[in-house]
Amino acid sequence: MSLRSKQWLYVMLCISFLAMSFGVYTSTENVDRGFSVMNEDVRAGKRLFQDYNCVSCHQIFGLGGYMGPDLTNCISSEGGPKRAEMWMRNGFGAMPNFELSDQEITELMAFLAYIDKSGTSPPKEYEINSTGTLDIKHYQDDE
Amino acid sequence: MNKDTGINFLIVGIGALLAGMFYGCFGALQHVYPELNAYFSFQKTRPLHVSLVISWLYLGAIGGIYYYLPNKCGVPLYSQLLAKLHLWIFTITGFVIIGAYFMGIFGGREYWAFPPILAIPIVLSWIMFGYNYVRTIFAVKTPWPVYYWMWGTGILFFLLTFLESYLWMIPYFGDSIVRDMTVQWKSYGSIVGSWNMLIYGTAIFLMEKASEKSGIVELEEAAPAVGHSKIAFLLFFLGFLNLLFGWAHHLYLLPSAGWIRHMGYLISMTELLIIAKLIWQFRANFIAGKNRFHIMPFRFLMAADIWIFINLALALLISVPAIQLYTHGTHITVAHAMGSTIGINTMILLASLFYIVGEREKVPNKGAVANGFWIANISFFIFFVCLTIAGIMKGFGVIEKQQTFHEVKETISPFIQLFAYSGLVMFIGFCMILIPAARTLMSSREPELAEEASAKLEPAQ
């Protein structure tokens, strides 16, 4: 392979990367799911989620730590909001008591409620195609 | 302090790896004994482990580049001062990050859990590294070997994708969790590709340089062509393709756009296939000539070779979306990450480390390092198998039986215990390998004459 061919291939790959990145950044599919509950509490809750490094132990959409459960749909699960608040307020077992204020708990709960509306994890309804790909039903029809 | 900045990077890297493994062991024990969280919470242990071991991958690769360019490639660094500044900024920032974690100050994301402001010195020092590398390499008038391309690409794309991983700070990205996580894992996938570029480049460099002194006529004759061969450039461009587009397998189960989720299905694991072919061919050549397993750098390269095949099988399986339905968010993902970072990346970096150590001091094929090699690899195999089994059980428990988190935890508990204890043994094995290497590098011994170093590669009788 000549130097010119290598340079050409390299530049083409870089341009393709930029084009693909632009496509990812501007993709609109499902990005506004859960925006109906979006407010300043959600944004503050997200900052707290990072400030307390909750992802060390918990997952969102299966991405994160393994010490605690996946939190994507913890609010809509049985006894969800009460249970989530109890754990945040008191800690238990491996979950430390972070001595969160009422305001912090409200904000974290708002963030979790937003996450809950944004999709499903782990998947409950799905279809496996013959090509090995997967169609996951993340939302009910009325959402 | 050693006079050579590359060596100092390696010494700091060894310290980061040992400390990172220590926190990894402690974190694994916290899964078995959750009461340990009362003394030091997992919220601190995990970022300490992750940041330190990722630092090792970068420090080990960067140290090799700074060392090999002037000492082995005959290309003097454009600026020693910039290299020293890079080391100091990296090291000081590293200590500040560790201090922040200890004090429970976070604010970042997975991988980079530190406060975002600490990304600034990392970016600045990386720009210095990139500038120094470009000025150094562009002084070379002959055709570049593939590892120059790989190192340069790793440097450039780490900078771009590291910056991309902070796009969440802009509300357009941060406000939507779907867009935020898509961009986050897009950038992380490419960041992994960038360190693979730096490390795989080092692997090809080692194969070329080690062949030069192999004592096997065919290999020595072929050595100069290794870094210029068609297969090496094919590997490079496939690796580059993966770096750019092969990250989508992180996102199969996210509700992101379909084209994003399916893009990586075919691309994602081609990179490993090619490097496996390359190293396997190299190994076969060596076996055909003369068994060189007693030479430490080759021993680590062969270990990397075997781990590539084990990891390749797992990686190909979990890159199929239908299978990933069962493996995503389970310990199989951890097995895949550990298989890549310990089995492949660390083994290649240890080969590089012992290539440099071997120039200063004979590394006997018996004793602490050789025993450490076996202890580390055997315990790592048990560690890997335990994670894989635990992952399979969790996947089926969650998807097929709708088990709760606590039910799954109870079911996989014996494998998590064995995983934690094998991790401890692995740590001992790595201490046996790394401490003598660090001691040699920290002593003021200079590299010996090429003839003497070459003589040391001869088999022990």
Coordinates of C-alpha atoms in Angstrom, one line a residue:
Chain A
M1 CA 0.0 0.0 0.0
S2 CA 1.5 3.3 -1.1
L3 CA 1.9 6.2 1.3
R4 CA -0.7 8.2 -0.7
S5 CA -3.3 5.3 -0.3
K6 CA -2.7 5.2 3.4
Q7 CA -3.1 8.9 3.8
W8 CA -6.3 8.8 1.6
L9 CA -7.8 6.0 3.6
Y10 CA -6.9 7.6 6.9
V11 CA -8.6 10.9 5.9
M12 CA -11.7 9.2 4.6
L13 CA -12.1 7.3 7.8
C14 CA -11.7 10.5 9.8
I15 CA -14.3 12.2 7.7
S16 CA -16.7 9.2 8.1
F17 CA -16.2 9.4 11.8
L18 CA -17.1 13.1 11.9
A19 CA -20.2 12.5 9.8
M20 CA -21.3 9.5 12.0
S21 CA -20.6 11.6 15.2
F22 CA -22.8 14.4 13.8
G23 CA -25.5 11.8 13.1
V24 CA -25.3 10.5 16.7
Y25 CA -25.4 13.9 18.3
T26 CA -28.4 15.1 16.3
S27 CA -30.4 11.8 16.4
T28 CA -33.8 12.5 17.8
E29 CA -35.2 9.0 18.3
N30 CA -36.4 8.6 21.9
V31 CA -34.2 11.4 23.2
D32 CA -37.2 13.4 24.5
R33 CA -38.8 10.4 26.4
G34 CA -39.5 11.4 29.9
F35 CA -39.3 15.1 29.2
S36 CA -42.8 15.4 30.6
V37 CA -41.3 15.2 34.1
M38 CA -38.2 17.2 33.3
N39 CA -37.6 20.1 35.7
E40 CA -34.8 21.7 37.8
D41 CA -35.2 19.0 40.4
V42 CA -34.3 16.4 37.8
R43 CA -31.2 18.3 36.7
A44 CA -30.1 18.8 40.4
G45 CA -30.8 15.1 41.0
K46 CA -28.6 14.1 38.2
R47 CA -25.8 16.3 39.6
L48 CA -26.2 14.6 43.0
F49 CA -26.2 11.2 41.3
Q50 CA -22.7 12.1 40.0
D51 CA -21.6 13.9 43.2
Y52 CA -22.3 10.8 45.3
N53 CA -20.9 8.5 42.5
C54 CA -24.0 6.4 42.7
V55 CA -23.0 4.6 39.5
S56 CA -20.2 2.9 41.4
C57 CA -22.8 0.5 42.8
H58 CA -25.9 1.0 40.6
Q59 CA -26.6 0.6 37.0
I60 CA -28.8 2.6 34.6
F61 CA -29.7 0.7 31.4
G62 CA -27.4 -2.1 32.6
L63 CA -24.3 0.2 32.7
G64 CA -22.6 0.9 36.0
G65 CA -21.6 -1.1 39.1
Y66 CA -22.8 -4.4 40.5
M67 CA -22.9 -3.8 44.2
G68 CA -26.6 -2.6 44.1
P69 CA -29.6 -3.1 41.8
D70 CA -30.2 -1.5 38.4
L71 CA -32.1 1.7 39.1
T72 CA -33.7 2.4 35.6
N73 CA -37.2 1.3 36.6
C74 CA -36.9 1.3 40.4
I75 CA -39.7 3.9 40.7
S76 CA -42.3 2.0 38.7
S77 CA -41.4 -1.3 40.4
E78 CA -43.6 -2.6 43.3
G79 CA -43.3 -0.3 46.3
G80 CA -40.9 1.7 44.2
P81 CA -40.9 5.3 45.5
K82 CA -41.3 4.4 49.1
R83 CA -38.6 1.8 49.0
A84 CA -36.2 4.0 47.1
E85 CA -36.8 6.8 49.6
M86 CA -36.3 4.5 52.6
W87 CA -33.0 3.3 51.2
M88 CA -31.8 6.8 50.5
R89 CA -32.8 8.0 53.9
N90 CA -31.4 5.2 56.0
G91 CA -29.0 3.1 54.0
F92 CA -28.9 -0.6 54.6
G93 CA -26.3 -3.4 54.2
A94 CA -23.8 -2.4 51.5
M95 CA -25.7 0.9 51.0
P96 CA -24.2 3.6 53.2
N97 CA -26.3 6.2 54.9
F98 CA -25.2 9.4 53.1
E99 CA -27.3 11.5 55.5
L100 CA -29.1 13.2 52.6
S101 CA -31.2 16.2 53.3
D102 CA -34.9 16.2 52.4
Q103 CA -34.2 18.5 49.4
E104 CA -31.5 16.1 48.1
I105 CA -33.9 13.1 48.4
T106 CA -36.6 15.0 46.5
E107 CA -34.1 15.8 43.8
L108 CA -32.8 12.3 43.5
M109 CA -36.3 10.9 43.4
A110 CA -37.2 13.3 40.6
F111 CA -34.1 12.1 38.7
L112 CA -35.1 8.5 39.2
A113 CA -38.7 9.2 38.1
Y114 CA -37.3 10.8 34.9
I115 CA -35.0 7.8 34.2
D116 CA -38.0 5.5 34.7
K117 CA -39.9 7.2 31.9
S118 CA -36.9 7.1 29.5
G119 CA -36.9 3.3 28.8
T120 CA -36.9 -0.2 30.2
S121 CA -34.0 -2.2 31.8
P122 CA -33.7 -5.1 32.0
P123 CA -36.0 -5.7 28.9
K124 CA -39.3 -7.3 29.7
E125 CA -40.8 -7.4 26.2
Y126 CA -38.6 -8.2 23.3
E127 CA -38.3 -10.0 20.0
I128 CA -35.3 -11.9 18.8
N129 CA -34.9 -11.8 15.0
S130 CA -33.3 -14.5 12.8
T131 CA -30.3 -12.2 12.1
G132 CA -29.5 -12.2 15.8
T133 CA -30.7 -8.6 16.2
L134 CA -33.2 -7.6 18.9
D135 CA -36.3 -5.5 19.0
I136 CA -37.0 -4.3 22.6
K137 CA -40.3 -2.7 23.5
H138 CA -39.2 0.1 25.8
Y139 CA -42.5 1.9 25.9
Q140 CA -46.2 1.3 26.2
D141 CA -48.2 2.5 23.2
D142 CA -49.6 5.5 25.1
E143 CA -46.2 6.8 26.2
Chain B
M1 CA 14.4 9.7 39.6
N2 CA 15.8 8.1 36.5
K3 CA 17.3 10.3 33.8
D4 CA 15.0 8.7 31.2
T5 CA 11.4 10.1 31.2
G6 CA 10.1 6.9 29.6
I7 CA 11.5 4.8 32.5
N8 CA 10.0 7.2 35.0
F9 CA 6.6 6.8 33.3
L10 CA 7.0 3.0 33.7
I11 CA 7.9 3.3 37.4
V12 CA 4.8 5.5 38.1
G13 CA 2.7 3.1 36.0
I14 CA 3.9 0.1 38.1
G15 CA 2.9 2.0 41.2
A16 CA -0.5 2.8 39.7
L17 CA -1.1 -0.9 38.7
L18 CA -0.1 -2.2 42.2
A19 CA -2.3 0.3 43.9
G20 CA -5.2 -0.2 41.4
M21 CA -5.0 -4.0 42.0
F22 CA -5.0 -3.5 45.7
Y23 CA -8.3 -1.5 45.5
G24 CA -9.6 -4.0 43.0
C25 CA -9.0 -6.8 45.6
F26 CA -10.6 -4.8 48.4
G27 CA -13.6 -4.0 46.1
A28 CA -14.0 -7.7 45.3
L29 CA -14.0 -8.5 49.0
Q30 CA -16.6 -5.8 49.6
H31 CA -18.9 -7.9 47.4
V32 CA -18.4 -10.9 49.6
Y33 CA -18.3 -9.0 52.9
P34 CA -20.6 -5.9 52.5
E35 CA -19.9 -4.9 56.1
L36 CA -16.5 -3.7 54.8
N37 CA -18.4 -0.8 53.3
A38 CA -18.7 0.7 56.8
Y39 CA -14.9 1.2 56.8
F40 CA -14.4 2.4 53.3
S41 CA -17.3 2.7 51.0
F42 CA -17.4 1.0 47.6
Q43 CA -18.4 4.4 46.2
K44 CA -14.6 5.3 46.7
T45 CA -13.1 1.8 46.1
R46 CA -14.4 1.4 42.6
P47 CA -13.2 4.7 41.1
L48 CA -9.8 4.2 42.8
H49 CA -9.5 0.8 41.2
V50 CA -10.7 1.9 37.8
S51 CA -8.8 5.2 37.5
L52 CA -5.5 3.6 38.7
V53 CA -5.6 0.6 36.4
I54 CA -6.6 2.7 33.4
S55 CA -3.7 5.0 34.4
W56 CA -1.4 2.0 34.3
L57 CA -2.4 1.2 30.7
Y58 CA -1.7 4.8 29.6
L59 CA 1.5 5.2 31.7
G60 CA 2.9 1.8 30.5
A61 CA 2.2 2.6 26.9
I62 CA 3.4 6.2 27.1
G63 CA 6.6 5.2 29.0
G64 CA 7.4 2.7 26.2
I65 CA 6.9 5.3 23.5
Y66 CA 9.1 7.9 25.2
Y67 CA 11.8 5.2 25.8
Y68 CA 11.7 3.4 22.4
L69 CA 11.7 6.4 20.1
P70 CA 15.2 7.8 21.2
N71 CA 16.7 4.6 22.5
K72 CA 15.5 1.9 20.0
C73 CA 14.3 3.8 16.9
G74 CA 17.1 6.3 16.8
V75 CA 14.7 9.2 16.8
P76 CA 15.6 11.8 19.5
L77 CA 12.6 13.4 21.2
Y78 CA 11.8 16.9 20.0
S79 CA 11.7 18.1 23.6
Q80 CA 12.8 16.4 26.7
L81 CA 11.3 19.3 28.7
L82 CA 7.8 18.7 27.3
A83 CA 8.1 15.0 28.1
K84 CA 9.2 15.8 31.7
L85 CA 6.3 18.3 32.1
H86 CA 3.9 15.7 30.8
L87 CA 5.1 13.2 33.5
W88 CA 4.9 15.8 36.3
I89 CA 1.5 17.1 35.3
F90 CA 0.1 13.5 34.9
T91 CA 1.6 12.4 38.2
I92 CA 0.5 15.4 40.3
T93 CA -3.0 15.3 38.7
G94 CA -3.2 11.6 39.5
F95 CA -2.4 12.3 43.2
V96 CA -5.0 15.1 43.4
I97 CA -7.6 12.7 41.9
I98 CA -6.7 10.0 44.4
G99 CA -7.0 12.6 47.2
A100 CA -10.4 13.7 45.9
Y101 CA -11.7 10.1 45.8
F102 CA -10.4 9.5 49.4
M103 CA -12.3 12.6 50.5
G104 CA -15.5 11.5 48.7
I105 CA -15.3 14.3 46.1
F106 CA -16.6 13.1 42.8
G107 CA -18.8 14.9 40.2
G108 CA -17.6 13.0 37.1
R109 CA -18.8 9.9 35.4
E110 CA -17.8 6.2 35.2
Y111 CA -14.1 5.9 34.4
W112 CA -13.6 9.6 35.1
A113 CA -15.4 9.9 38.4
F114 CA -13.2 12.9 39.5
P115 CA -14.4 16.5 39.4
P116 CA -14.5 17.6 35.8
I117 CA -12.0 20.5 36.4
L118 CA -9.3 17.9 36.8
A119 CA -9.7 16.9 33.2
I120 CA -8.1 20.2 32.2
P121 CA -4.5 19.3 33.2
I122 CA -4.9 15.9 31.7
V123 CA -5.9 17.5 28.4
L124 CA -3.1 20.1 28.5
S125 CA -0.4 17.5 29.2
W126 CA -1.8 15.3 26.5
I127 CA -1.6 18.2 24.0
M128 CA 2.1 18.6 25.0
F129 CA 2.6 14.8 24.4
G130 CA 0.9 15.0 21.0
Y131 CA 2.9 18.1 19.9
N132 CA 6.1 16.5 21.1
Y133 CA 5.3 13.2 19.3
V134 CA 4.3 14.9 16.0
R135 CA 7.5 17.1 16.0
T136 CA 9.6 14.0 16.8
I137 CA 8.0 11.7 14.1
F138 CA 7.9 14.3 11.4
A139 CA 11.7 14.5 11.6
V140 CA 11.8 11.0 10.3
K141 CA 12.3 11.0 6.5
T142 CA 12.1 7.3 5.8
P143 CA 8.6 5.5 5.5
W144 CA 7.1 5.1 8.9
P145 CA 6.6 1.7 10.4
V146 CA 3.0 0.9 11.4
Y147 CA 3.6 1.5 15.1
Y148 CA 4.3 5.2 14.4
W149 CA 0.9 5.4 12.8
M150 CA -0.7 3.5 15.7
W151 CA 0.9 5.6 18.4
G152 CA 0.0 8.8 16.7
T153 CA -3.6 7.7 16.1
G154 CA -3.9 6.6 19.8
I155 CA -2.7 10.0 20.9
L156 CA -5.0 12.0 18.6
F157 CA -8.1 10.0 19.2
F158 CA -7.7 9.9 23.0
L159 CA -7.7 13.7 23.0
L160 CA -10.8 13.9 20.8
T161 CA -12.8 11.2 22.5
F162 CA -11.7 12.3 26.0
L163 CA -13.1 15.8 25.2
E164 CA -16.2 14.1 23.7
S165 CA -16.8 12.3 27.0
Y166 CA -17.4 15.7 28.7
L167 CA -20.1 16.8 26.3
W168 CA -22.6 15.9 29.0
M169 CA -21.7 19.3 30.6
I170 CA -23.6 21.0 27.7
P171 CA -27.4 20.9 28.4
Y172 CA -28.2 19.8 24.9
F173 CA -26.5 16.5 25.6
G174 CA -26.9 16.2 29.4
D175 CA -30.6 16.9 29.6
S176 CA -31.6 13.8 27.7
I177 CA -30.5 10.6 29.4
V178 CA -30.8 8.6 26.1
R179 CA -28.6 11.1 24.2
D180 CA -26.3 11.5 27.1
M181 CA -25.6 7.8 27.6
T182 CA -25.3 7.2 23.9
V183 CA -22.6 9.8 23.6
Q184 CA -21.0 8.8 26.8
W185 CA -20.6 5.1 25.7
K186 CA -19.7 6.2 22.2
S187 CA -16.7 8.2 23.6
Y188 CA -15.8 5.4 26.0
G189 CA -15.7 2.8 23.3
S190 CA -13.4 5.0 21.3
I191 CA -11.2 5.8 24.3
V192 CA -10.7 2.0 24.7
G193 CA -9.8 1.9 21.0
S194 CA -7.3 4.7 21.6
W195 CA -5.4 2.9 24.4
N196 CA -5.6 -0.3 22.3
M197 CA -3.8 1.6 19.5
L198 CA -1.0 2.7 21.8
I199 CA -0.6 -0.9 23.3
Y200 CA -1.0 -2.9 20.1
G201 CA 1.5 -0.5 18.4
T202 CA 3.9 -1.4 21.2
A203 CA 3.2 -5.2 20.6
I204 CA 4.2 -4.9 16.9
F205 CA 7.2 -2.8 17.9
L206 CA 8.3 -5.6 20.3
M207 CA 7.8 -8.3 17.8
E208 CA 10.0 -6.4 15.3
K209 CA 12.7 -5.6 17.8
A210 CA 12.7 -9.0 19.5
S211 CA 13.0 -10.7 16.1
E212 CA 16.1 -8.7 15.4
K213 CA 17.9 -10.3 18.3
S214 CA 16.2 -13.7 18.2
G215 CA 19.2 -15.7 17.0
I216 CA 16.9 -17.2 14.3
V217 CA 18.2 -16.3 10.8
E218 CA 14.8 -16.2 9.1
L219 CA 13.3 -14.0 11.8
E220 CA 16.3 -11.7 11.9
E221 CA 16.1 -11.3 8.1
A222 CA 12.3 -10.6 8.2
A223 CA 12.5 -8.3 11.3
P224 CA 12.8 -5.0 9.5
A225 CA 9.7 -5.8 7.5
V226 CA 7.4 -6.6 10.4
G227 CA 6.4 -3.0 11.0
H228 CA 6.0 -2.3 7.3
S229 CA 4.2 -5.5 6.3
K230 CA 0.8 -5.5 4.6
I231 CA -0.8 -7.5 7.4
A232 CA 0.4 -5.0 10.0
F233 CA -1.2 -2.1 8.1
L234 CA -4.3 -4.2 7.6
L235 CA -4.4 -4.6 11.4
F236 CA -3.9 -1.0 11.9
F237 CA -6.7 0.1 9.6
L238 CA -9.1 -2.5 11.0
G239 CA -8.2 -1.3 14.5
F240 CA -8.8 2.2 13.5
L241 CA -12.2 1.3 12.0
N242 CA -13.0 -0.3 15.4
L243 CA -11.8 2.7 17.3
L244 CA -14.1 5.0 15.2
F245 CA -17.2 2.8 14.8
G246 CA -16.9 -0.3 16.9
W247 CA -18.4 1.1 20.1
A248 CA -22.1 0.4 19.4
H249 CA -22.2 -3.0 21.2
H250 CA -22.3 -1.0 24.5
L251 CA -25.7 0.4 23.5
Y252 CA -27.7 -2.6 22.2
L253 CA -30.1 -2.4 25.1
L254 CA -30.5 1.4 25.2
P255 CA -33.5 3.0 23.5
S256 CA -31.2 4.9 21.1
A257 CA -31.7 5.0 17.4
G258 CA -31.7 1.7 15.6
W259 CA -28.9 2.5 13.2
I260 CA -26.6 3.4 16.1
R261 CA -27.4 0.1 17.9
H262 CA -26.8 -2.1 15.0
M263 CA -23.8 -0.4 13.5
G264 CA -21.2 -2.1 15.6
Y265 CA -22.6 -5.6 15.1
L266 CA -20.3 -6.6 12.3
I267 CA -17.4 -4.2 13.0
S268 CA -16.8 -4.7 16.7
M269 CA -14.5 -7.7 17.0
T270 CA -12.6 -7.8 13.7
E271 CA -9.7 -6.0 15.4
L272 CA -9.0 -8.9 17.8
L273 CA -9.2 -11.4 14.9
I274 CA -6.4 -9.7 13.1
I275 CA -4.1 -9.1 16.0
A276 CA -4.6 -12.8 17.0
K277 CA -3.5 -13.8 13.5
L278 CA -0.5 -11.6 13.7
I279 CA 0.8 -12.7 17.1
W280 CA -0.1 -16.3 16.4
Q281 CA 1.9 -16.2 13.2
F282 CA 4.8 -14.6 15.2
R283 CA 4.6 -17.3 17.8
A284 CA 4.4 -20.1 15.3
N285 CA 7.5 -18.7 13.6
F286 CA 9.3 -18.7 16.9
I287 CA 8.3 -22.2 17.8
A288 CA 9.4 -23.3 14.3
G289 CA 12.8 -21.8 15.0
K290 CA 13.5 -22.4 18.6
N291 CA 11.5 -22.3 21.7
R292 CA 11.9 -19.0 23.4
F293 CA 9.4 -19.4 26.1
H294 CA 12.1 -18.9 28.8
I295 CA 12.6 -15.3 27.6
M296 CA 10.3 -13.1 29.7
P297 CA 9.0 -10.7 27.0
F298 CA 8.1 -13.6 24.7
R299 CA 6.5 -15.4 27.6
F300 CA 4.2 -12.4 28.3
L301 CA 3.4 -12.0 24.5
M302 CA 2.4 -15.7 24.4
A303 CA 0.2 -15.2 27.4
A304 CA -1.4 -12.2 25.6
D305 CA -1.8 -14.5 22.6
I306 CA -3.7 -17.1 24.5
W307 CA -5.9 -14.5 26.3
I308 CA -6.7 -12.9 22.9
F309 CA -8.2 -16.2 21.8
I310 CA -10.2 -16.7 25.0
N311 CA -11.4 -13.2 25.0
L312 CA -12.1 -13.3 21.3
A313 CA -14.5 -16.2 21.7
L314 CA -16.4 -14.4 24.5
A315 CA -16.3 -11.0 22.7
L316 CA -17.8 -12.5 19.5
L317 CA -20.6 -14.1 21.5
I318 CA -21.6 -11.0 23.4
S319 CA -21.4 -8.9 20.3
V320 CA -24.5 -10.7 19.0
P321 CA -27.5 -8.6 20.3
A322 CA -29.6 -11.7 20.9
I323 CA -26.9 -13.1 23.2
Q324 CA -26.2 -9.8 24.8
L325 CA -29.8 -9.6 26.0
Y326 CA -28.6 -12.2 28.5
T327 CA -25.1 -10.9 29.2
H328 CA -25.6 -7.1 29.3
G329 CA -25.2 -5.7 32.8
T330 CA -23.9 -9.0 34.1
H331 CA -20.5 -10.2 35.3
I332 CA -19.8 -11.4 31.8
T333 CA -19.2 -7.8 30.8
V334 CA -16.7 -7.6 33.7
A335 CA -15.0 -10.8 32.5
H336 CA -14.7 -9.2 29.0
A337 CA -13.3 -6.0 30.4
M338 CA -10.8 -7.9 32.6
G339 CA -9.9 -10.3 29.9
S340 CA -9.0 -7.4 27.6
T341 CA -7.3 -5.1 30.2
I342 CA -5.4 -7.8 32.2
G343 CA -5.1 -10.7 29.7
I344 CA -4.3 -8.7 26.6
N345 CA -3.2 -5.1 27.4
T346 CA -1.3 -5.8 30.6
M347 CA 0.4 -8.9 29.3
I348 CA 1.6 -6.8 26.2
L349 CA 2.8 -4.0 28.5
L350 CA 4.6 -6.5 30.8
A351 CA 6.4 -7.8 27.7
S352 CA 7.4 -4.2 26.9
L353 CA 8.4 -3.7 30.6
F354 CA 10.6 -6.8 30.6
Y355 CA 12.1 -6.0 27.3
I356 CA 13.4 -2.8 28.9
V357 CA 14.3 -4.5 32.2
G358 CA 16.2 -7.2 30.3
E359 CA 18.5 -4.5 28.9
R360 CA 19.6 -3.7 32.4
E361 CA 19.5 -7.0 34.3
K362 CA 19.2 -10.6 33.3
V363 CA 15.7 -11.8 34.1
P364 CA 16.1 -15.5 35.1
N365 CA 13.5 -18.0 33.7
K366 CA 13.1 -19.4 37.2
G367 CA 12.4 -17.5 40.4
A368 CA 10.0 -14.8 41.6
V369 CA 9.1 -13.3 38.2
A370 CA 8.6 -16.7 36.5
N371 CA 6.6 -18.0 39.4
G372 CA 4.6 -14.8 39.5
F373 CA 3.8 -15.3 35.8
W374 CA 2.2 -18.7 36.4
I375 CA 0.5 -17.6 39.6
A376 CA -1.0 -14.5 37.9
N377 CA -2.2 -16.3 34.8
I378 CA -3.7 -19.4 36.5
S379 CA -5.5 -17.3 39.2
F380 CA -6.6 -15.0 36.5
F381 CA -8.1 -17.9 34.5
I382 CA -10.1 -18.9 37.6
F383 CA -11.1 -15.3 38.2
F384 CA -12.3 -15.0 34.5
V385 CA -14.2 -18.3 34.6
C386 CA -16.0 -17.4 37.9
L387 CA -17.1 -14.0 36.4
T388 CA -18.4 -15.8 33.3
I389 CA -20.4 -18.4 35.2
A390 CA -21.8 -15.7 37.5
G391 CA -22.8 -13.6 34.5
I392 CA -24.5 -16.5 32.8
M393 CA -26.5 -17.3 36.0
K394 CA -27.4 -13.7 36.4
G395 CA -28.5 -13.3 32.8
F396 CA -30.8 -16.3 32.8
G397 CA -32.0 -15.4 36.3
V398 CA -33.0 -11.9 35.3
I399 CA -34.3 -12.5 31.8
E400 CA -35.9 -16.0 32.0
K401 CA -36.9 -16.2 35.7
Q402 CA -37.4 -12.5 36.4
Q403 CA -35.3 -13.0 39.6
T404 CA -34.9 -10.0 41.9
F405 CA -31.4 -8.4 42.5
H406 CA -31.2 -10.2 45.9
E407 CA -32.2 -13.6 44.5
V408 CA -29.6 -13.3 41.8
K409 CA -27.0 -12.2 44.4
E410 CA -27.6 -15.3 46.5
T411 CA -27.5 -17.6 43.6
I412 CA -24.1 -16.4 42.3
S413 CA -22.6 -15.9 45.7
P414 CA -20.2 -19.0 45.6
F415 CA -18.7 -17.8 42.3
I416 CA -18.3 -14.3 43.6
Q417 CA -16.4 -15.6 46.6
L418 CA -14.1 -17.6 44.4
F419 CA -13.6 -14.6 42.1
A420 CA -12.6 -12.4 45.1
Y421 CA -10.1 -15.0 46.5
S422 CA -8.6 -15.7 43.1
G423 CA -8.2 -12.0 42.6
L424 CA -6.1 -11.9 45.8
V425 CA -3.9 -14.7 44.6
M426 CA -3.5 -12.9 41.2
F427 CA -2.5 -9.7 43.1
I428 CA 0.3 -11.7 44.8
G429 CA 1.4 -13.0 41.4
F430 CA 1.6 -9.6 39.9
C431 CA 3.5 -8.3 43.0
M432 CA 6.1 -11.0 42.3
I433 CA 6.4 -9.8 38.7
L434 CA 6.2 -6.1 39.2
I435 CA 8.3 -5.4 42.3
P436 CA 11.6 -6.9 40.9
A437 CA 11.0 -5.0 37.6
A438 CA 10.4 -1.7 39.5
R439 CA 13.5 -2.3 41.6
T440 CA 15.7 -2.8 38.5
L441 CA 14.2 0.4 36.8
M442 CA 14.6 2.4 40.0
S443 CA 18.3 1.5 40.3
S444 CA 20.6 3.7 38.4
R445 CA 21.8 0.9 36.1
E446 CA 22.1 2.0 32.5
P447 CA 21.2 -0.3 29.5
E448 CA 24.1 -2.6 28.7
L449 CA 25.8 -2.9 25.3
A450 CA 23.6 -4.5 22.7
E451 CA 25.8 -7.5 22.4
E452 CA 25.6 -8.2 26.2
A453 CA 21.9 -7.7 26.2
S454 CA 21.6 -10.0 23.3
A455 CA 23.7 -12.6 25.0
K456 CA 21.3 -12.5 27.9
L457 CA 18.5 -13.6 25.6
E458 CA 20.2 -16.9 25.2
P459 CA 18.6 -19.8 26.9
A460 CA 19.8 -20.8 30.4
Q461 CA 21.6 -24.1 30.3

